[in-house]
PDB file of C-alpha atoms in Angstrom:
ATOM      1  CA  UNK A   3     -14.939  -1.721  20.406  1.00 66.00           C
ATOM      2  CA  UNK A   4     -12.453   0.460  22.394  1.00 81.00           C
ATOM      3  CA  UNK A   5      -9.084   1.698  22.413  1.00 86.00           C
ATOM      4  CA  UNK A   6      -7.100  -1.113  22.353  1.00 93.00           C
ATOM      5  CA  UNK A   7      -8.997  -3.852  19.827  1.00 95.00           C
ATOM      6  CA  UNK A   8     -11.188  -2.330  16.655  1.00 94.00           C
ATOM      7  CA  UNK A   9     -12.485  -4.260  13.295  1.00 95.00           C
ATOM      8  CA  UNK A  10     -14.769  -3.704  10.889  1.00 95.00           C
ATOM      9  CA  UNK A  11     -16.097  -5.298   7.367  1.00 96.00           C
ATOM     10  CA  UNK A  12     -17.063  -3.679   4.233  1.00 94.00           C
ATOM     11  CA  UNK A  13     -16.666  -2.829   0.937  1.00 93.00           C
ATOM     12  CA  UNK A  14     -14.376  -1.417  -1.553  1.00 86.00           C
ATOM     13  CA  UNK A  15     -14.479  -0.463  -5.235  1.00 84.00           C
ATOM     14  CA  UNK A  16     -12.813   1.221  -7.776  1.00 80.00           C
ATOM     15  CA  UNK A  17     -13.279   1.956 -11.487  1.00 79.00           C
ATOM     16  CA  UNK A  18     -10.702   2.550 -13.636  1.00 72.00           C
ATOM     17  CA  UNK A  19     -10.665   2.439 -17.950  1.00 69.00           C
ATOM     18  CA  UNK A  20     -10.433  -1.210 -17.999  1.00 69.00           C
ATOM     19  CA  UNK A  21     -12.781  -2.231 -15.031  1.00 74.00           C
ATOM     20  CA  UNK A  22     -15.093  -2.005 -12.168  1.00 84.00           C
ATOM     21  CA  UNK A  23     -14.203  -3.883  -9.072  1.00 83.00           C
ATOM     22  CA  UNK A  24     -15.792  -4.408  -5.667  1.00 89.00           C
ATOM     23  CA  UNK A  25     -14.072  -6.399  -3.124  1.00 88.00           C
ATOM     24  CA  UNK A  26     -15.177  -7.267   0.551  1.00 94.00           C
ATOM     25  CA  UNK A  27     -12.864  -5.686   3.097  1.00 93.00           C
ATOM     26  CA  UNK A  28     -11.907  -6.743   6.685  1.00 96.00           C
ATOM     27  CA  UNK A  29     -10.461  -4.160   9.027  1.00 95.00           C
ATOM     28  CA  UNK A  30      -8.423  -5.689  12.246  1.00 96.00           C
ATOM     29  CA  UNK A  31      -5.893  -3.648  14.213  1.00 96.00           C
ATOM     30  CA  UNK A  32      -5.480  -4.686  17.797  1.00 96.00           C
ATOM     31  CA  UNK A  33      -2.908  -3.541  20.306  1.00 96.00           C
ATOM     32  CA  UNK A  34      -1.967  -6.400  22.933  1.00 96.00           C
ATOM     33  CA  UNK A  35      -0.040  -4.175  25.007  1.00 95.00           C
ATOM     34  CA  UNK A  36       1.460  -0.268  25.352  1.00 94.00           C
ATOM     35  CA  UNK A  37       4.331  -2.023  22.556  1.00 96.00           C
ATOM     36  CA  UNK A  38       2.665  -4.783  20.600  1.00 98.00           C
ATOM     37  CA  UNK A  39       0.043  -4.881  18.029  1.00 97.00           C
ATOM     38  CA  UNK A  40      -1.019  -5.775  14.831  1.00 98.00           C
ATOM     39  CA  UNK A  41      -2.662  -3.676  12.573  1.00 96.00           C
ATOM     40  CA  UNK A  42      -4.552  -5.421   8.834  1.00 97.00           C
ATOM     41  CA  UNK A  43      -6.508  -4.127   6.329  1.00 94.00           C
ATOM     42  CA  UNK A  44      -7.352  -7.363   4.342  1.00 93.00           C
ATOM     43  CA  UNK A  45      -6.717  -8.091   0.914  1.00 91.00           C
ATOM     44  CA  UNK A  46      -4.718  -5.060   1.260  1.00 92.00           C
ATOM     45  CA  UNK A  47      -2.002  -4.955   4.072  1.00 96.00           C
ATOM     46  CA  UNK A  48      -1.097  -6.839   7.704  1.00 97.00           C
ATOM     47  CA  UNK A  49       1.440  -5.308   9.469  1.00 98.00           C
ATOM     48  CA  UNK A  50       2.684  -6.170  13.231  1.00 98.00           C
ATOM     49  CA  UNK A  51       3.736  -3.085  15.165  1.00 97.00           C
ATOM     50  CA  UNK A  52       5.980  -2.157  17.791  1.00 98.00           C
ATOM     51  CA  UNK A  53       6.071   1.101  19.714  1.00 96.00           C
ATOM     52  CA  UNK A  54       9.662   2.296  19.961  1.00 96.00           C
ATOM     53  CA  UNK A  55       8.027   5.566  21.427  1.00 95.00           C
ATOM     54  CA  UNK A  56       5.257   7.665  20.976  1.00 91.00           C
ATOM     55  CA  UNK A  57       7.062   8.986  17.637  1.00 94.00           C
ATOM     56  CA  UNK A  58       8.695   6.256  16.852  1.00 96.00           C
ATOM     57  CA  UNK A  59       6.877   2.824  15.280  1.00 96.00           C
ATOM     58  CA  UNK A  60       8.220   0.012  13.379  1.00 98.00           C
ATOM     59  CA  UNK A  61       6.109  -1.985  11.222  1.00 98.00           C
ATOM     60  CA  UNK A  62       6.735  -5.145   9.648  1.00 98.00           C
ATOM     61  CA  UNK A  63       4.393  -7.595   7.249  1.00 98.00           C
ATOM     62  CA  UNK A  64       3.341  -7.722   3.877  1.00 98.00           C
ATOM     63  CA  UNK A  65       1.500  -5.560   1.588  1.00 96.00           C
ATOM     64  CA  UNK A  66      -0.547  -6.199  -1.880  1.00 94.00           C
ATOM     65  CA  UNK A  67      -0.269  -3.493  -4.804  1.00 91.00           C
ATOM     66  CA  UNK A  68      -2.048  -3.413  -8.443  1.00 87.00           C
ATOM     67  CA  UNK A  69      -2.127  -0.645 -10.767  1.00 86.00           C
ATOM     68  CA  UNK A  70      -3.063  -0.063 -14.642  1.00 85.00           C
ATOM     69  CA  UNK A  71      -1.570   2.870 -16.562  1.00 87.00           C
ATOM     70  CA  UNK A  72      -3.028   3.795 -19.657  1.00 87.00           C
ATOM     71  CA  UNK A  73      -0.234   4.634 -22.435  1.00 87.00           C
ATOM     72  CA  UNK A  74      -0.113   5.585 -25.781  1.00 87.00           C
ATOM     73  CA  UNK A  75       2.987   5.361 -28.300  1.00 84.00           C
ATOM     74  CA  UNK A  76       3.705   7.331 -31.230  1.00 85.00           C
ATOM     75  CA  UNK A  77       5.358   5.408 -33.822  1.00 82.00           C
ATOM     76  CA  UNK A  78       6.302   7.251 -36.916  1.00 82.00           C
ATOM     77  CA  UNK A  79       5.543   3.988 -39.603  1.00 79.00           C
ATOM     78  CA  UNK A  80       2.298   2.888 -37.244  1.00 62.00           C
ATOM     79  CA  UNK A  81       0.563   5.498 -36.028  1.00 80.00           C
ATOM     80  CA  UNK A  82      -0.293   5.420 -32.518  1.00 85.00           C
ATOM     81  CA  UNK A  83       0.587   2.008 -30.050  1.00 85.00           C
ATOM     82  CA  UNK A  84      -2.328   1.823 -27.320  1.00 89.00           C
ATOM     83  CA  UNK A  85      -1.629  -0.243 -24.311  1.00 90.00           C
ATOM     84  CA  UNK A  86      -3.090  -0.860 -20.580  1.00 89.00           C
ATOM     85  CA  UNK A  87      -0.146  -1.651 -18.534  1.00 90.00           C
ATOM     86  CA  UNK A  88      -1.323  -3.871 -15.393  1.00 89.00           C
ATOM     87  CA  UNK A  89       1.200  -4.712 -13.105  1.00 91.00           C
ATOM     88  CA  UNK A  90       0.769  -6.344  -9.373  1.00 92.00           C
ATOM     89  CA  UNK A  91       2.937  -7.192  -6.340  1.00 95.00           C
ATOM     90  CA  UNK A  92       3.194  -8.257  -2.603  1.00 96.00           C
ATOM     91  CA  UNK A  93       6.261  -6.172  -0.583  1.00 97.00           C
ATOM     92  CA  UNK A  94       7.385  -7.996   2.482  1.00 97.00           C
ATOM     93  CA  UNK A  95       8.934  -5.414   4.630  1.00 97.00           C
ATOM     94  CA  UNK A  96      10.175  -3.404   7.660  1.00 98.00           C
ATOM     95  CA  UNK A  97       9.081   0.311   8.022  1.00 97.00           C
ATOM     96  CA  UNK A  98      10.121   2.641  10.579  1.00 98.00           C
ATOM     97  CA  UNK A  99       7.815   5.922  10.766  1.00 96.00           C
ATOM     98  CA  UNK A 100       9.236   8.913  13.227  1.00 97.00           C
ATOM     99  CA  UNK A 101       6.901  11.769  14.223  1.00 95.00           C
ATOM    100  CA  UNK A 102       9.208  15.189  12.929  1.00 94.00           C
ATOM    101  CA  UNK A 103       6.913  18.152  14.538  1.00 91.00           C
ATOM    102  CA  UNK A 104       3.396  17.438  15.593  1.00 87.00           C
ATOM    103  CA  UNK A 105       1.841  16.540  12.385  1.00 90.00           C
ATOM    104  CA  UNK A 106       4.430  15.507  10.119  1.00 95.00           C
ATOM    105  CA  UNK A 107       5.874  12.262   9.980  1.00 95.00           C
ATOM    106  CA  UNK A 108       8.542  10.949   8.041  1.00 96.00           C
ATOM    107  CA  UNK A 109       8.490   6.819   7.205  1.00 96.00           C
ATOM    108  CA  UNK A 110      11.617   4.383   5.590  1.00 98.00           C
ATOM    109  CA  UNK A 111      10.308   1.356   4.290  1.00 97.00           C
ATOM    110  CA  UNK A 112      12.751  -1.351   3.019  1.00 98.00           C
ATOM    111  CA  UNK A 113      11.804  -5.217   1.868  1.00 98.00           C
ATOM    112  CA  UNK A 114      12.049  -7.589  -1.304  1.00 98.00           C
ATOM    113  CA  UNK A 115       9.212  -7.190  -3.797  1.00 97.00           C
ATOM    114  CA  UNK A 116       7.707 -10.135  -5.429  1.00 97.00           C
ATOM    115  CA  UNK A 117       6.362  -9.483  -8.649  1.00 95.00           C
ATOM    116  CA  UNK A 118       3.447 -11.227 -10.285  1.00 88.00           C
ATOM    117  CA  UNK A 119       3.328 -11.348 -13.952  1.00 78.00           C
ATOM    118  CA  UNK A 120       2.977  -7.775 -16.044  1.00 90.00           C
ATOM    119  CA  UNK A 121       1.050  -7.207 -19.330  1.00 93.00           C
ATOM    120  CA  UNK A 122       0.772  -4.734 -21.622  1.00 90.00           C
ATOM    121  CA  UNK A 123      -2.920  -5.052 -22.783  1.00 89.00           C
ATOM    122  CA  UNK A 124      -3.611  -4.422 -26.165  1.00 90.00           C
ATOM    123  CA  UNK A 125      -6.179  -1.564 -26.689  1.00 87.00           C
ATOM    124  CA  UNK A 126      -6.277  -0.915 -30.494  1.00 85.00           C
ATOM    125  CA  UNK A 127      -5.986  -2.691 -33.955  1.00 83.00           C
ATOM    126  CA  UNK A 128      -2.571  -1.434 -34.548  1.00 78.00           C
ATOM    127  CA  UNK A 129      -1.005  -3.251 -30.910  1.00 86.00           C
ATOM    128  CA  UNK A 130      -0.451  -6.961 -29.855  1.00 89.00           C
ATOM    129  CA  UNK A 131      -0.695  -8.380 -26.405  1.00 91.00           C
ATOM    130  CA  UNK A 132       2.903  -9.457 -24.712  1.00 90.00           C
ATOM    131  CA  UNK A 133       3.683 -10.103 -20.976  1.00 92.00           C
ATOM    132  CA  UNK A 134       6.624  -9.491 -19.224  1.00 91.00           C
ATOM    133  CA  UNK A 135       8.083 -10.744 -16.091  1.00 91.00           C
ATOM    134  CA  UNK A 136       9.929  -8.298 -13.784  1.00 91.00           C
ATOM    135  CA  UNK A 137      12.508  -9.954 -11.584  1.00 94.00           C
ATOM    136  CA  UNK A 138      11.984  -9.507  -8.055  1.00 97.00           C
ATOM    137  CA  UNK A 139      13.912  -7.409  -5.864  1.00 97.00           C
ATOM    138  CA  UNK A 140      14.915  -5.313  -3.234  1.00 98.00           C
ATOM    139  CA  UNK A 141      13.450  -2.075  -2.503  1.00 97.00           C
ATOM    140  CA  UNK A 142      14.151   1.077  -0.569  1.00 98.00           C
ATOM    141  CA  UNK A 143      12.018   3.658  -0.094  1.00 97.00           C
ATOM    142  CA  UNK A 144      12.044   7.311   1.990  1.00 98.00           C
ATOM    143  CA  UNK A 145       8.584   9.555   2.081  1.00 97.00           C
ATOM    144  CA  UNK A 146       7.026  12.353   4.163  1.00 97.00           C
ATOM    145  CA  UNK A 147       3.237  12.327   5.609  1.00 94.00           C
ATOM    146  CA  UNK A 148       0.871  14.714   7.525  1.00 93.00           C
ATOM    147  CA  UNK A 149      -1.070  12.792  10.409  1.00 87.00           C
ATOM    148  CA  UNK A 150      -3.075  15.398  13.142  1.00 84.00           C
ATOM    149  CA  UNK A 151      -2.710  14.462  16.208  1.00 75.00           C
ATOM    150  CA  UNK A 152      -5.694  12.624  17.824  1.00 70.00           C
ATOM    151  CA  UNK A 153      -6.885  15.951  20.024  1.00 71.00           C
ATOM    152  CA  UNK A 154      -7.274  17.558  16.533  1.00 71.00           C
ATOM    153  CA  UNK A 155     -10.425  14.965  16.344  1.00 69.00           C
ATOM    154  CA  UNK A 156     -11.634  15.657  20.243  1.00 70.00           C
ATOM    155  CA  UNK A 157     -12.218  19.410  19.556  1.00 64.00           C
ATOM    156  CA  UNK A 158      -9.394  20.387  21.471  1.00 56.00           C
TER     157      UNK A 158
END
């Protein structure tokens, strides 16, 4: 709507070698002042935000992460063991991202993963079916990112 408030609804899908899925998506980031604001992506991510600077934000909330991996194990007696490994989790943490030069940005992220129950899938005749459950923990994490600065988009 301008600057300062923006949302939007759609949808999101993904296919993968075990399914299809289409979820509804809400988009809601709103800033409440030059320091304050709140930015969600919903099922996905809602994060508040404060501006430290203009290269320097901190962002705190909770995320949601799923992934499958496909994997295959020789054995030398059975052949070939043939799983899907699905695994999800919600992080509850603090990030700090710091513009480095004008488009790079480095982030840390720390925060306590939950983990929801993991299973290895059984995709074969010669594999059985077992779940796991992965404790919960801390987590630490350091990356890099390129982000063009918004007069990149203005033609400028």
């Amino acid at each position: 709507r301008d600057e300062n408030f923006e949302w939007g609804i759609g949808m999101g899908g993904s296919s993968s070698f075990r399914r299809t899925t289409v979820l509804p998506l809400f988009l809601y980031n709103r800033n409440f002042n030059d320091r304050w604001g709140i930015e969600a992506a919903l099922p996905g991510y809602v994060f508040g935000r404060y501006n430290l600077s203009q290269k320097s934000i901190l962002l705190f909330g909770a995320e949601y992460n799923s992934d499958s991996y496909r994997m295959k194990v020789k054995q030398p007696s059975n052949g070939v063991l043939d799983y899907a490994l699905n695994h999800s989790e919600v992080l509850g943490m603090l990030r700090l991202e710091q513009q480095i030069a004008p488009w790079i940005w480095g982030n840390v992220k720390a925060g306590y993963q939950f983990n929801f129950s993991s299973d290895f899938e059984s995709k074969s005749v010669n594999t059985t079916s077992f779940k796991v459950e992965p404790s919960d923990g801390f987590f630490f994490q350091i990356g890099v990112f390129i982000s063009p600065p918004d007069r990149f988009f203005q033609g400028e």
